[in-house]
Amino acid sequence: MADTHEIVLRQIENFRFETEFGGGLPKLVSDEPPPLGGGAGPEPVQLLLAAVGSCMSSSFHFAMTKFREAPGAITTTARATVDRDENRRLRVQAIQVAIGFAAEAGTIGHLDRILGQFEQFCTVGASVARGIPIEVSVTDGTGARVKG
């Protein structure tokens, strides 16, 4: 059975919008940066990165806890490359997601299995990846790259 999600955006002025999520959640103001908008909130590309990064982080955490592993604090950085397409329109060309966890990789017994499957649990990332390439890397608490 399909699940539906809905938000409501209301224009405050120009490129500034207030987003209502419902369920008692706080509203969020978004805005384009100058010169189009006033930069009063995150811009749409940042919201896309927040959605992908949050989902990837949650999926990584889910995979860790599924195997009863303790990664420690997780820190994720998401970066978008925005450039003009063949029609000279700005488009998100690629997304890079870098996930770091505090524990040392050697203390995570099922790390290979976790790294091999956590991206599959990310609804947003897997959906966005159908149209925008997403590159994911993971580092442990010592800074050692364990994926990507």
PDB file of C-alpha atoms in Angstrom:
ATOM      1  CA  MET A   1       0.000   0.000   0.000  1.00  0.00           C
ATOM      2  CA  ALA A   2       1.359   3.399  -0.989  1.00  0.00           C
ATOM      3  CA  ASP A   3       2.059   6.031   1.623  1.00  0.00           C
ATOM      4  CA  THR A   4       1.528   9.703   0.856  1.00  0.00           C
ATOM      5  CA  HIS A   5       3.251  12.751   2.289  1.00  0.00           C
ATOM      6  CA  GLU A   6       2.145  16.340   1.918  1.00  0.00           C
ATOM      7  CA  ILE A   7       3.518  19.738   2.776  1.00  0.00           C
ATOM      8  CA  VAL A   8       2.062  23.187   2.123  1.00  0.00           C
ATOM      9  CA  LEU A   9       4.145  26.136   0.945  1.00  0.00           C
ATOM     10  CA  ARG A  10       2.813  29.670   1.286  1.00  0.00           C
ATOM     11  CA  GLN A  11       4.497  32.635  -0.321  1.00  0.00           C
ATOM     12  CA  ILE A  12       5.520  35.292   2.186  1.00  0.00           C
ATOM     13  CA  GLU A  13       6.977  37.634  -0.429  1.00  0.00           C
ATOM     14  CA  ASN A  14       8.993  37.317  -3.627  1.00  0.00           C
ATOM     15  CA  PHE A  15      11.055  34.097  -3.340  1.00  0.00           C
ATOM     16  CA  ARG A  16      10.450  33.593   0.392  1.00  0.00           C
ATOM     17  CA  PHE A  17       8.086  30.739   1.266  1.00  0.00           C
ATOM     18  CA  GLU A  18       6.903  29.264   4.531  1.00  0.00           C
ATOM     19  CA  THR A  19       6.643  25.474   4.554  1.00  0.00           C
ATOM     20  CA  GLU A  20       4.102  23.741   6.783  1.00  0.00           C
ATOM     21  CA  PHE A  21       4.815  20.100   7.544  1.00  0.00           C
ATOM     22  CA  GLY A  22       1.760  19.439   9.716  1.00  0.00           C
ATOM     23  CA  GLY A  23       1.646  17.265  12.781  1.00  0.00           C
ATOM     24  CA  GLY A  24       2.700  20.097  15.070  1.00  0.00           C
ATOM     25  CA  LEU A  25       6.143  20.390  13.461  1.00  0.00           C
ATOM     26  CA  PRO A  26       7.679  23.878  13.278  1.00  0.00           C
ATOM     27  CA  LYS A  27       7.323  25.767  10.025  1.00  0.00           C
ATOM     28  CA  LEU A  28      10.363  26.375   7.844  1.00  0.00           C
ATOM     29  CA  VAL A  29      11.091  29.499   5.815  1.00  0.00           C
ATOM     30  CA  SER A  30      12.992  29.041   2.557  1.00  0.00           C
ATOM     31  CA  ASP A  31      14.321  31.755   0.287  1.00  0.00           C
ATOM     32  CA  GLU A  32      16.553  32.167  -2.725  1.00  0.00           C
ATOM     33  CA  PRO A  33      19.906  33.812  -2.059  1.00  0.00           C
ATOM     34  CA  PRO A  34      20.556  37.358  -3.322  1.00  0.00           C
ATOM     35  CA  PRO A  35      20.162  38.780  -5.899  1.00  0.00           C
ATOM     36  CA  LEU A  36      16.875  36.908  -6.474  1.00  0.00           C
ATOM     37  CA  GLY A  37      15.798  36.567  -2.866  1.00  0.00           C
ATOM     38  CA  GLY A  38      16.852  37.862   0.485  1.00  0.00           C
ATOM     39  CA  GLY A  39      18.553  34.725   1.803  1.00  0.00           C
ATOM     40  CA  ALA A  40      16.126  34.551   4.745  1.00  0.00           C
ATOM     41  CA  GLY A  41      16.276  30.752   4.852  1.00  0.00           C
ATOM     42  CA  PRO A  42      17.735  27.729   3.116  1.00  0.00           C
ATOM     43  CA  GLU A  43      17.463  27.691  -0.651  1.00  0.00           C
ATOM     44  CA  PRO A  44      15.856  24.770  -2.534  1.00  0.00           C
ATOM     45  CA  VAL A  45      19.185  23.089  -3.359  1.00  0.00           C
ATOM     46  CA  GLN A  46      20.079  23.118   0.342  1.00  0.00           C
ATOM     47  CA  LEU A  47      16.713  21.571   1.164  1.00  0.00           C
ATOM     48  CA  LEU A  48      17.381  18.814  -1.386  1.00  0.00           C
ATOM     49  CA  LEU A  49      20.783  18.182   0.207  1.00  0.00           C
ATOM     50  CA  ALA A  50      19.210  18.118   3.663  1.00  0.00           C
ATOM     51  CA  ALA A  51      16.674  15.532   2.505  1.00  0.00           C
ATOM     52  CA  VAL A  52      19.279  13.282   0.852  1.00  0.00           C
ATOM     53  CA  GLY A  53      21.836  13.702   3.652  1.00  0.00           C
ATOM     54  CA  SER A  54      19.306  13.114   6.409  1.00  0.00           C
ATOM     55  CA  CYS A  55      17.929  10.017   4.724  1.00  0.00           C
ATOM     56  CA  MET A  56      21.406   8.571   4.075  1.00  0.00           C
ATOM     57  CA  SER A  57      22.421   9.248   7.693  1.00  0.00           C
ATOM     58  CA  SER A  58      19.257   7.614   9.003  1.00  0.00           C
ATOM     59  CA  SER A  59      19.743   4.621   6.701  1.00  0.00           C
ATOM     60  CA  PHE A  60      23.343   4.232   7.846  1.00  0.00           C
ATOM     61  CA  HIS A  61      22.232   4.399  11.491  1.00  0.00           C
ATOM     62  CA  PHE A  62      19.415   1.904  10.773  1.00  0.00           C
ATOM     63  CA  ALA A  63      21.842  -0.558   9.167  1.00  0.00           C
ATOM     64  CA  MET A  64      24.262  -0.211  12.091  1.00  0.00           C
ATOM     65  CA  THR A  65      21.567  -0.837  14.706  1.00  0.00           C
ATOM     66  CA  LYS A  66      20.085  -3.696  12.648  1.00  0.00           C
ATOM     67  CA  PHE A  67      23.386  -5.498  13.200  1.00  0.00           C
ATOM     68  CA  ARG A  68      23.584  -4.262  16.804  1.00  0.00           C
ATOM     69  CA  GLU A  69      26.689  -2.207  16.062  1.00  0.00           C
ATOM     70  CA  ALA A  70      27.585   1.074  17.782  1.00  0.00           C
ATOM     71  CA  PRO A  71      29.045   3.612  15.325  1.00  0.00           C
ATOM     72  CA  GLY A  72      29.096   6.499  17.791  1.00  0.00           C
ATOM     73  CA  ALA A  73      28.118   9.950  16.586  1.00  0.00           C
ATOM     74  CA  ILE A  74      27.414  10.218  12.845  1.00  0.00           C
ATOM     75  CA  THR A  75      28.292  13.389  10.928  1.00  0.00           C
ATOM     76  CA  THR A  76      27.213  13.789   7.308  1.00  0.00           C
ATOM     77  CA  THR A  77      28.190  16.410   4.744  1.00  0.00           C
ATOM     78  CA  ALA A  78      26.213  16.673   1.514  1.00  0.00           C
ATOM     79  CA  ARG A  79      27.462  18.730  -1.435  1.00  0.00           C
ATOM     80  CA  ALA A  80      25.756  19.525  -4.726  1.00  0.00           C
ATOM     81  CA  THR A  81      27.434  20.439  -7.982  1.00  0.00           C
ATOM     82  CA  VAL A  82      25.191  22.943  -9.767  1.00  0.00           C
ATOM     83  CA  ASP A  83      25.965  23.887 -13.345  1.00  0.00           C
ATOM     84  CA  ARG A  84      24.202  24.782 -16.549  1.00  0.00           C
ATOM     85  CA  ASP A  85      22.753  22.046 -18.732  1.00  0.00           C
ATOM     86  CA  GLU A  86      22.658  21.919 -22.534  1.00  0.00           C
ATOM     87  CA  ASN A  87      19.809  24.485 -22.480  1.00  0.00           C
ATOM     88  CA  ARG A  88      21.816  26.821 -20.222  1.00  0.00           C
ATOM     89  CA  ARG A  89      19.495  26.139 -17.260  1.00  0.00           C
ATOM     90  CA  LEU A  90      20.976  25.646 -13.804  1.00  0.00           C
ATOM     91  CA  ARG A  91      20.594  22.042 -12.699  1.00  0.00           C
ATOM     92  CA  VAL A  92      21.950  19.866  -9.902  1.00  0.00           C
ATOM     93  CA  GLN A  93      24.502  17.790 -11.809  1.00  0.00           C
ATOM     94  CA  ALA A  94      25.720  15.559  -8.963  1.00  0.00           C
ATOM     95  CA  ILE A  95      25.509  15.057  -5.211  1.00  0.00           C
ATOM     96  CA  GLN A  96      28.313  13.867  -2.956  1.00  0.00           C
ATOM     97  CA  VAL A  97      27.451  12.524   0.484  1.00  0.00           C
ATOM     98  CA  ALA A  98      30.254  11.983   3.010  1.00  0.00           C
ATOM     99  CA  ILE A  99      29.257  10.089   6.143  1.00  0.00           C
ATOM    100  CA  GLY A 100      31.581   9.896   9.119  1.00  0.00           C
ATOM    101  CA  PHE A 101      31.136   7.874  12.281  1.00  0.00           C
ATOM    102  CA  ALA A 102      33.031   8.151  15.553  1.00  0.00           C
ATOM    103  CA  ALA A 103      33.934   4.497  16.145  1.00  0.00           C
ATOM    104  CA  GLU A 104      37.008   2.848  14.683  1.00  0.00           C
ATOM    105  CA  ALA A 105      36.118   0.632  11.703  1.00  0.00           C
ATOM    106  CA  GLY A 106      37.801  -2.393  13.294  1.00  0.00           C
ATOM    107  CA  THR A 107      35.272  -2.337  16.142  1.00  0.00           C
ATOM    108  CA  ILE A 108      32.311  -2.767  13.777  1.00  0.00           C
ATOM    109  CA  GLY A 109      31.912  -6.497  13.175  1.00  0.00           C
ATOM    110  CA  HIS A 110      29.460  -6.346  10.277  1.00  0.00           C
ATOM    111  CA  LEU A 111      30.872  -3.259   8.561  1.00  0.00           C
ATOM    112  CA  ASP A 112      31.163  -4.844   5.106  1.00  0.00           C
ATOM    113  CA  ARG A 113      27.510  -5.917   5.133  1.00  0.00           C
ATOM    114  CA  ILE A 114      26.401  -2.522   6.472  1.00  0.00           C
ATOM    115  CA  LEU A 115      28.349  -0.624   3.811  1.00  0.00           C
ATOM    116  CA  GLY A 116      26.976  -2.926   1.134  1.00  0.00           C
ATOM    117  CA  GLN A 117      23.338  -2.312   1.931  1.00  0.00           C
ATOM    118  CA  PHE A 118      22.596   0.904   3.845  1.00  0.00           C
ATOM    119  CA  GLU A 119      22.062   3.034   0.716  1.00  0.00           C
ATOM    120  CA  GLN A 120      19.239   0.682  -0.328  1.00  0.00           C
ATOM    121  CA  PHE A 121      17.263   1.686   2.780  1.00  0.00           C
ATOM    122  CA  CYS A 122      17.357   5.399   1.854  1.00  0.00           C
ATOM    123  CA  THR A 123      14.040   6.195   0.191  1.00  0.00           C
ATOM    124  CA  VAL A 124      14.988   9.766  -0.744  1.00  0.00           C
ATOM    125  CA  GLY A 125      18.540   9.045  -1.900  1.00  0.00           C
ATOM    126  CA  ALA A 126      17.525   6.064  -4.029  1.00  0.00           C
ATOM    127  CA  SER A 127      14.721   8.096  -5.596  1.00  0.00           C
ATOM    128  CA  VAL A 128      16.874  11.152  -6.311  1.00  0.00           C
ATOM    129  CA  ALA A 129      19.653   8.920  -7.705  1.00  0.00           C
ATOM    130  CA  ARG A 130      17.335   7.932 -10.550  1.00  0.00           C
ATOM    131  CA  GLY A 131      17.929  11.397 -12.005  1.00  0.00           C
ATOM    132  CA  ILE A 132      21.006  12.805 -10.251  1.00  0.00           C
ATOM    133  CA  PRO A 133      24.186  10.795  -9.663  1.00  0.00           C
ATOM    134  CA  ILE A 134      24.924  10.401  -5.948  1.00  0.00           C
ATOM    135  CA  GLU A 135      28.409   9.451  -4.762  1.00  0.00           C
ATOM    136  CA  VAL A 136      28.621   8.198  -1.173  1.00  0.00           C
ATOM    137  CA  SER A 137      31.745   7.862   0.936  1.00  0.00           C
ATOM    138  CA  VAL A 138      32.130   6.730   4.556  1.00  0.00           C
ATOM    139  CA  THR A 139      34.982   7.360   6.988  1.00  0.00           C
ATOM    140  CA  ASP A 140      35.495   6.057  10.504  1.00  0.00           C
ATOM    141  CA  GLY A 141      36.547   7.882  13.645  1.00  0.00           C
ATOM    142  CA  THR A 142      40.231   7.682  12.718  1.00  0.00           C
ATOM    143  CA  GLY A 143      39.587   9.317   9.348  1.00  0.00           C
ATOM    144  CA  ALA A 144      40.095   6.074   7.413  1.00  0.00           C
ATOM    145  CA  ARG A 145      37.907   5.840   4.322  1.00  0.00           C
ATOM    146  CA  VAL A 146      35.929   2.597   4.458  1.00  0.00           C
ATOM    147  CA  LYS A 147      33.681   3.246   1.437  1.00  0.00           C
ATOM    148  CA  GLY A 148      33.869   5.325  -1.727  1.00  0.00           C
TER     149      GLY A 148
END
